[in-house]
CSV table of C-alpha atoms in Angstrom, one decimal:
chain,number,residue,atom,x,y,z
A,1,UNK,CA,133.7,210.9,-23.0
A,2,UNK,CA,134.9,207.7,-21.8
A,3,UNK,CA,138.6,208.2,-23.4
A,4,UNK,CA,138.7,212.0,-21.3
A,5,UNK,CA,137.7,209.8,-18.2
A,6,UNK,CA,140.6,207.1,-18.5
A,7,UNK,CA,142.8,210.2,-19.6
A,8,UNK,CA,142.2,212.3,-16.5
A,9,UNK,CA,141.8,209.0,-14.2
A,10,UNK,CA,141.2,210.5,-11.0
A,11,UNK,CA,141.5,213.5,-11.2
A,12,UNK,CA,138.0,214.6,-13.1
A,13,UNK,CA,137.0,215.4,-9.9
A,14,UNK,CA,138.7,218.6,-10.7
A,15,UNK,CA,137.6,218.9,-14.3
A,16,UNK,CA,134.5,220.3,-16.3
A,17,UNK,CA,132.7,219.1,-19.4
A,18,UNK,CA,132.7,221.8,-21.5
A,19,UNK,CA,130.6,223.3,-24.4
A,20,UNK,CA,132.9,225.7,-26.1
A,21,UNK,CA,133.1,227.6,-29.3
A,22,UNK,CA,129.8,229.1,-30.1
A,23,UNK,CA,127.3,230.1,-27.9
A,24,UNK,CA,125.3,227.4,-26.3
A,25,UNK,CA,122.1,229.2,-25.0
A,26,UNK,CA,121.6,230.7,-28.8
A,27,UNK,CA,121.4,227.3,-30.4
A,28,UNK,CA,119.0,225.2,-31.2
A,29,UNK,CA,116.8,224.4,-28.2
A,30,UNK,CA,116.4,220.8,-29.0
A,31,UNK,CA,120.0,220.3,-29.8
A,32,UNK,CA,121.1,222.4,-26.5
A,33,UNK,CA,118.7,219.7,-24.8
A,34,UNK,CA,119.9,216.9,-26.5
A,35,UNK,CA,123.9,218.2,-25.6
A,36,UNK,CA,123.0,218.2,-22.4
A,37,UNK,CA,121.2,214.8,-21.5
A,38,UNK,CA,124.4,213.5,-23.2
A,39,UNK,CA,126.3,214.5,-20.3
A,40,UNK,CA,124.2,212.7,-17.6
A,41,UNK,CA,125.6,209.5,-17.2
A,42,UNK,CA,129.1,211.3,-16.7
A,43,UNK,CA,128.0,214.3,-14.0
A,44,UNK,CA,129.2,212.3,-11.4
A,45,UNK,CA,132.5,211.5,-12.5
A,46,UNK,CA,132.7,215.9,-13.2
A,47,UNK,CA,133.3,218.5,-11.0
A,48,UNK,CA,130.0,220.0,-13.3
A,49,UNK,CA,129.4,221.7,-16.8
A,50,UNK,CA,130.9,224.9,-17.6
A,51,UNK,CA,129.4,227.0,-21.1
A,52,UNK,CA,130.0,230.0,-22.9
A,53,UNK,CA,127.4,232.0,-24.5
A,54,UNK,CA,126.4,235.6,-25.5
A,55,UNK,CA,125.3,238.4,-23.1
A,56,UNK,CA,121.8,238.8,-24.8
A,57,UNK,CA,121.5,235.0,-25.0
A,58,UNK,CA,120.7,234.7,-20.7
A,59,UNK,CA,117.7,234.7,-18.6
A,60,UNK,CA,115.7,233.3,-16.1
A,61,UNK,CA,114.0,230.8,-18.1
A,62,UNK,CA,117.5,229.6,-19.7
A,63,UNK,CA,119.7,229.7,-16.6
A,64,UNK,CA,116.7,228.1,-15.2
A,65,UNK,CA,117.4,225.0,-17.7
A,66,UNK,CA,121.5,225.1,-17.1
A,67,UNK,CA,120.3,224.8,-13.5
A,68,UNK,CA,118.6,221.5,-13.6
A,69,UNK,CA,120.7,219.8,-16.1
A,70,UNK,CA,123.8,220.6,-13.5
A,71,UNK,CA,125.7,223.5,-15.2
A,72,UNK,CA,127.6,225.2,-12.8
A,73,UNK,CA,129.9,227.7,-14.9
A,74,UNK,CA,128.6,230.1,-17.6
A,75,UNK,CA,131.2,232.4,-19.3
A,76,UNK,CA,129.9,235.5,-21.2
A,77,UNK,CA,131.3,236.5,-24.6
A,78,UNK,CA,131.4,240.5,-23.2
A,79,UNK,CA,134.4,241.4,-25.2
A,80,UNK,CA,133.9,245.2,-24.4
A,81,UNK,CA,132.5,247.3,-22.0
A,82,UNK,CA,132.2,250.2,-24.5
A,83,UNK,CA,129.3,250.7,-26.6
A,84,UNK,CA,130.9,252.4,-29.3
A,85,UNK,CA,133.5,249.7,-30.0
A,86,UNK,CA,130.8,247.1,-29.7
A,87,UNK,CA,128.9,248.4,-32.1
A,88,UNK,CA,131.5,249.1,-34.5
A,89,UNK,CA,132.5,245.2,-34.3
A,90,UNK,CA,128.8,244.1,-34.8
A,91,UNK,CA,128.5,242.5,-31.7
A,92,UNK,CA,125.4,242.9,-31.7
A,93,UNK,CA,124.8,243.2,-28.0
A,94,UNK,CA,125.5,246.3,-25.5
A,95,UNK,CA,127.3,247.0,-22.2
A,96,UNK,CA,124.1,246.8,-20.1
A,97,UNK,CA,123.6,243.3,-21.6
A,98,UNK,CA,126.5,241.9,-20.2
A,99,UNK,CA,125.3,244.1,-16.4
A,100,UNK,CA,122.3,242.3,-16.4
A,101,UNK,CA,123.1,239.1,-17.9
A,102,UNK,CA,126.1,238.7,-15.1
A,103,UNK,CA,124.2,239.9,-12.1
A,104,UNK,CA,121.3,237.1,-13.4
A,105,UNK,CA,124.0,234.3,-13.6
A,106,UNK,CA,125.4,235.1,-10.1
A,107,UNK,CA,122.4,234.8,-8.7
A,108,UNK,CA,121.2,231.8,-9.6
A,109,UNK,CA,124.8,231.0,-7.9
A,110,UNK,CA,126.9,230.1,-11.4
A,111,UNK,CA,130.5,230.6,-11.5
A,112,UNK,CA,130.3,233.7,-13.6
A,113,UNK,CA,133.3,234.2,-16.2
A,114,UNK,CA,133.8,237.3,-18.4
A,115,UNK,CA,135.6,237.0,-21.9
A,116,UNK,CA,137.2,239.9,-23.6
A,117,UNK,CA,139.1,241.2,-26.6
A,118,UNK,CA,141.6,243.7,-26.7
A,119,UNK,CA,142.5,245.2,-29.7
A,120,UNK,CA,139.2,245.1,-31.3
A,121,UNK,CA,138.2,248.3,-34.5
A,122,UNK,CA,138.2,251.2,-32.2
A,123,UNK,CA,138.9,250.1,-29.4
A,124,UNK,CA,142.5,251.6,-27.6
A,125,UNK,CA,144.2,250.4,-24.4
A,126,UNK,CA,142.3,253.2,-22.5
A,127,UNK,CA,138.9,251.9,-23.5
A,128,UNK,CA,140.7,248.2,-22.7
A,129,UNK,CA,141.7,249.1,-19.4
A,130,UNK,CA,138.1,250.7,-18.9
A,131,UNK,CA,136.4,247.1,-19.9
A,132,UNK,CA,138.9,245.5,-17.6
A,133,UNK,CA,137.9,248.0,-14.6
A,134,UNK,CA,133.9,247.2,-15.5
A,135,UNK,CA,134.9,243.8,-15.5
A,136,UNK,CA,136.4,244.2,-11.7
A,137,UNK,CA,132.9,245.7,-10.6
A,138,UNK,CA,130.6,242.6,-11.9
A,139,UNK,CA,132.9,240.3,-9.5
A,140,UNK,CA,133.6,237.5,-12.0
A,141,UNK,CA,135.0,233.9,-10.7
A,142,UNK,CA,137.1,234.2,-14.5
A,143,UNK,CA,138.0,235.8,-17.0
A,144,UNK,CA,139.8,235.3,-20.4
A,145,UNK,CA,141.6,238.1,-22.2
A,146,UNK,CA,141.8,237.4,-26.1
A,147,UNK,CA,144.0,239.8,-27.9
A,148,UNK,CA,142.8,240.3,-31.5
A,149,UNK,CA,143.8,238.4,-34.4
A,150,UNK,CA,142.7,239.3,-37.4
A,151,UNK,CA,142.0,236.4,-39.9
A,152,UNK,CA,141.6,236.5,-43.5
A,153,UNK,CA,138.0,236.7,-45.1
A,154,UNK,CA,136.9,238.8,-42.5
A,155,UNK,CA,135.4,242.3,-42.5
A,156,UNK,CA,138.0,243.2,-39.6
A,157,UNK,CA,140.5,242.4,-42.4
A,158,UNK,CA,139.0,244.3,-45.1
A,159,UNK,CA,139.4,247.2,-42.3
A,160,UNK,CA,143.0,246.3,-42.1
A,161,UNK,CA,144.1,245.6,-45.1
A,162,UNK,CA,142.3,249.3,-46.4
A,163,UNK,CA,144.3,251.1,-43.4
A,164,UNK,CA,141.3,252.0,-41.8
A,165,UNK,CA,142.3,249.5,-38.8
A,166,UNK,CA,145.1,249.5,-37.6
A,167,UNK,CA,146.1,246.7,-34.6
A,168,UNK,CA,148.4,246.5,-31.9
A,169,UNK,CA,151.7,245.9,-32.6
A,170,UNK,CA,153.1,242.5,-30.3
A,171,UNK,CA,154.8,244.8,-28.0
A,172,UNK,CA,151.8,247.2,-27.5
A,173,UNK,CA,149.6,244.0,-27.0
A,174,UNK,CA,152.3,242.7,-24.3
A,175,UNK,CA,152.2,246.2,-22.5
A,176,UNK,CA,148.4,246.2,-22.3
A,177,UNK,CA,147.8,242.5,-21.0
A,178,UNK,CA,150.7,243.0,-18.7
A,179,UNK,CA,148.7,245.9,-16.8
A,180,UNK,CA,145.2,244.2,-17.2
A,181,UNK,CA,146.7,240.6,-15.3
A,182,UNK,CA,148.0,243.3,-12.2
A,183,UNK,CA,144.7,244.2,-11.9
A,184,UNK,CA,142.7,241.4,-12.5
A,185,UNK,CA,145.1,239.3,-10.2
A,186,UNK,CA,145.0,242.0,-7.4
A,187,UNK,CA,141.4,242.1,-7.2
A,188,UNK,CA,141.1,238.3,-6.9
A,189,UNK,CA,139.9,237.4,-10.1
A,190,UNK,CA,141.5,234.3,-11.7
A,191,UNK,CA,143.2,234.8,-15.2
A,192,UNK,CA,142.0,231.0,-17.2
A,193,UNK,CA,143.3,232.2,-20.4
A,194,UNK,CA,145.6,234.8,-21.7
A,195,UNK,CA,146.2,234.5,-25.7
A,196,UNK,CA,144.7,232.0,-28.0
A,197,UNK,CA,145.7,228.6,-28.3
A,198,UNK,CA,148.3,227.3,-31.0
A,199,UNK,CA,147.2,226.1,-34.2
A,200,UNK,CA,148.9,226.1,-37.9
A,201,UNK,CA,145.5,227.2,-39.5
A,202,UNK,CA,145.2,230.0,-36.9
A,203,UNK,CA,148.7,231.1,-38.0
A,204,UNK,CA,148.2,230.6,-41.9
A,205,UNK,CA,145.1,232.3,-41.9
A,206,UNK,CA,145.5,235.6,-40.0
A,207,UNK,CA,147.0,238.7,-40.7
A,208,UNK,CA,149.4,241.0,-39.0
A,209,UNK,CA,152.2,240.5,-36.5
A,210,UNK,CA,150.7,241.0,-33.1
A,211,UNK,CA,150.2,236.8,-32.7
A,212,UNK,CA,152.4,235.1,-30.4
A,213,UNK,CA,152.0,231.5,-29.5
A,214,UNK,CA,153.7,232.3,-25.7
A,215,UNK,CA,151.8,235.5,-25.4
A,216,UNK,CA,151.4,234.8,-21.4
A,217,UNK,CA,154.4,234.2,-20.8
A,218,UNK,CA,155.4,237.2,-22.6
A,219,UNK,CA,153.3,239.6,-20.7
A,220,UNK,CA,154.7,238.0,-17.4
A,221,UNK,CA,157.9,238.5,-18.5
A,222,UNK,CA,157.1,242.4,-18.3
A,223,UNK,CA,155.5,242.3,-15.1
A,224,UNK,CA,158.6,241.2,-13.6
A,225,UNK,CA,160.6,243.9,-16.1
A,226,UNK,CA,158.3,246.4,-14.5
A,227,UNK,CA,158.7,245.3,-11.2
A,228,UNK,CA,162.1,245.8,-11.3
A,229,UNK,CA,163.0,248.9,-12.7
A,230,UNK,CA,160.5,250.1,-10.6
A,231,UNK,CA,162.1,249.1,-6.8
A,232,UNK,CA,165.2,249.7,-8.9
A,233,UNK,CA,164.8,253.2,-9.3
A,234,UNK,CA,164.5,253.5,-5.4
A,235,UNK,CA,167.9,252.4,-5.1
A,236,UNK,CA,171.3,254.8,-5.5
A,237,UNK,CA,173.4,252.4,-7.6
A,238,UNK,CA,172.8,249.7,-10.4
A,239,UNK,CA,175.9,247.3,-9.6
A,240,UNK,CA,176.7,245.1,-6.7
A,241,UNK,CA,172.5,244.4,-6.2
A,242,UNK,CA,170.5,241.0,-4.9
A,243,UNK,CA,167.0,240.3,-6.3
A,244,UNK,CA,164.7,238.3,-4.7
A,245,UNK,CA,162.0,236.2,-6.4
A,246,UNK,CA,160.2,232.9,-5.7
A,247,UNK,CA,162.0,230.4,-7.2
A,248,UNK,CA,159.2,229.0,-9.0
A,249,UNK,CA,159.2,232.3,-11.1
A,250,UNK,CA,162.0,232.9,-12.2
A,251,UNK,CA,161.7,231.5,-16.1
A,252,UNK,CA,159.4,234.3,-16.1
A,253,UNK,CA,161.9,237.0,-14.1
A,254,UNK,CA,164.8,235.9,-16.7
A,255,UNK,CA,162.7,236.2,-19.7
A,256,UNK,CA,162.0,234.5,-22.5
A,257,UNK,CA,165.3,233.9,-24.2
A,258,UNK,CA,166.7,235.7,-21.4
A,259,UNK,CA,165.4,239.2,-22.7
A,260,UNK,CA,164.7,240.9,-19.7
A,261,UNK,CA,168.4,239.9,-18.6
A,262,UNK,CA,170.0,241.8,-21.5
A,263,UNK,CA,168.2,243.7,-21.7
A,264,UNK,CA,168.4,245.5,-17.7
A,265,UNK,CA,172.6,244.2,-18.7
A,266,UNK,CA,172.4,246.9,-21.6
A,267,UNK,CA,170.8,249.4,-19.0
A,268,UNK,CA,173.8,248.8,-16.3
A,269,UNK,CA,172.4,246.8,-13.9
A,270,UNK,CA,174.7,243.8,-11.8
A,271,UNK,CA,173.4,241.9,-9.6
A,272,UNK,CA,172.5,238.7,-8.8
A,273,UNK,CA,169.3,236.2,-7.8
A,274,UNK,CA,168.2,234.9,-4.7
A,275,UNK,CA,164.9,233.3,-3.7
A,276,UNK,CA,162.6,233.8,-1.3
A,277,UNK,CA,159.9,231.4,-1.5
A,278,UNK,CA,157.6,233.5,0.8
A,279,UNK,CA,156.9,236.0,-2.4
A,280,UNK,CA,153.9,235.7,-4.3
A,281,UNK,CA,154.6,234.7,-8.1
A,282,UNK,CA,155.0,238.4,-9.4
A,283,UNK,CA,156.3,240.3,-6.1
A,284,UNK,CA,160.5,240.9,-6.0
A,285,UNK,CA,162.8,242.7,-3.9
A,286,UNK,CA,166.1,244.4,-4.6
A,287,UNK,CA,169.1,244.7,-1.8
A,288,UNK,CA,172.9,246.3,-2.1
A,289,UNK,CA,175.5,243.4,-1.8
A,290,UNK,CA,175.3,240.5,-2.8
């Protein structure tokens, strides 16, 4: 704890301690206790203590706990909003869990976070986009969107390797998450995590192609593809045009490896960019002459 502190000097004002990678109300009471009376000499150097956990893991008694021992963020493991799918994945909790476990969090006055997985055995980017939209309605601070990787060893890969799951390809996943960061971002909610983090065991132990280590940037890349074809189309000609964008986006206009460039090249399109610094990071507009 002492080497984070030297490491984020003064700014762990702005940082949380963390308790990450399982879920922390379902332990052990003792060692949950014990976890968190570690972190009391450093609470005052934190901004507070943020946790994820399951949906059937939270109540009153538990968030009570959190409470006194100066948690201020709980994230929920929700994955998906439909029963069906969590079922088939042996969540082993349902929708209505994560309804009443969220509404419980936000009023004990938490930062509420929602977690979820696209992808997942029987799921489709209609049920995706359905989560995402239930999501919207429990009025989270955060969310994380985790497309699936399937790793070896796993009964998700017994599915897939048998043919009886079949996963996103890259480009379907990039579609999806694309969509579901317009409407997370337009109804306020804050995107924290898009993809999972890098590792070489993560990459020597899954299966499939649909892994990406720049899998953000990727789906930003479309939003701004989307964008504009979509003023384009609005226009009369494809030559002699000026697009706009905040200059602080345009990596993510160009493309990684300057794809969307050829690629709107390929389709006809000349023109040229120009910033305007007043846009918000996705927003562009197209004008005739340059």
């Amino acid at each position: 704890m002492n080497k984070a502190l030297n490491d984020l000097k003064e700014n762990s004002k702005q940082a949380e301690i963390a308790f990450f990678g399982g879920s922390f109300t379902a332990i052990d009471r003792n060692y949950m206790l014990s976890l968190l009376e570690a972190t009391k000499p450093f609470l005052d150097k934190f901004y507070g203590i943020r946790i994820s956990t399951r949906p059937d893991c939270i109540d009153e008694e538990v968030l009570g706990v959190l409470k006194r021992y100066g948690v201020t963020s709980v994230e929920l493991g929700a994955q998906s909003m439909d029963d069906k799918v969590l079922s088939a994945n042996n969540r082993g909790h349902a929708s209505n869990d994560v309804k009443k476990a969220s509404k419980l969090i936000k009023d004990f006055g938490f930062s509420l976070g929602l977690q979820m997985m696209t992808g997942l055995y029987l799921s489709n980017a209609q049920k995706d986009i359905f989560t995402a939209r239930e999501f919207i309605r429990l009025k989270p601070d955060t969310v994380r969107i985790y497309p699936t990787v399937i790793m070896k060893g796993t009964d998700l890969a017994e599915l897939y390797l048998s043919k009886k799951f079949i996963p996103y390809s890259l480009e379907q996943s990039v579609d999806l998450c694309s969509e579901l960061i317009t409407m997370f971002e337009s109804a306020g909610i804050k995107i924290i995590r898009l993809g999972l983090h890098y590792s070489e065991s993560l990459v020597n132990n899954s299966l499939g192609n649909n892994y990406h280590p720049a899998f953000k940037e990727l789906c930003e890349n479309k939003i701004f593809l989307n964008n504009f074809l979509k003023k384009a189309e609005e226009l009369n000609t494809k030559t002699s045009l000026t697009v706009y964008i905040n200059e602080k986006s345009l990596s993510k206009f160009i493309g990684q490896k300057k794809k969307n460039l050829n690629l709107l090249s390929s389709m006809g399109y000349e023109f040229k960019i120009d910033f305007d610094n007043t846009l918000s990071k996705y927003d562009l507009y197209i004008k005739q002459g340059y």
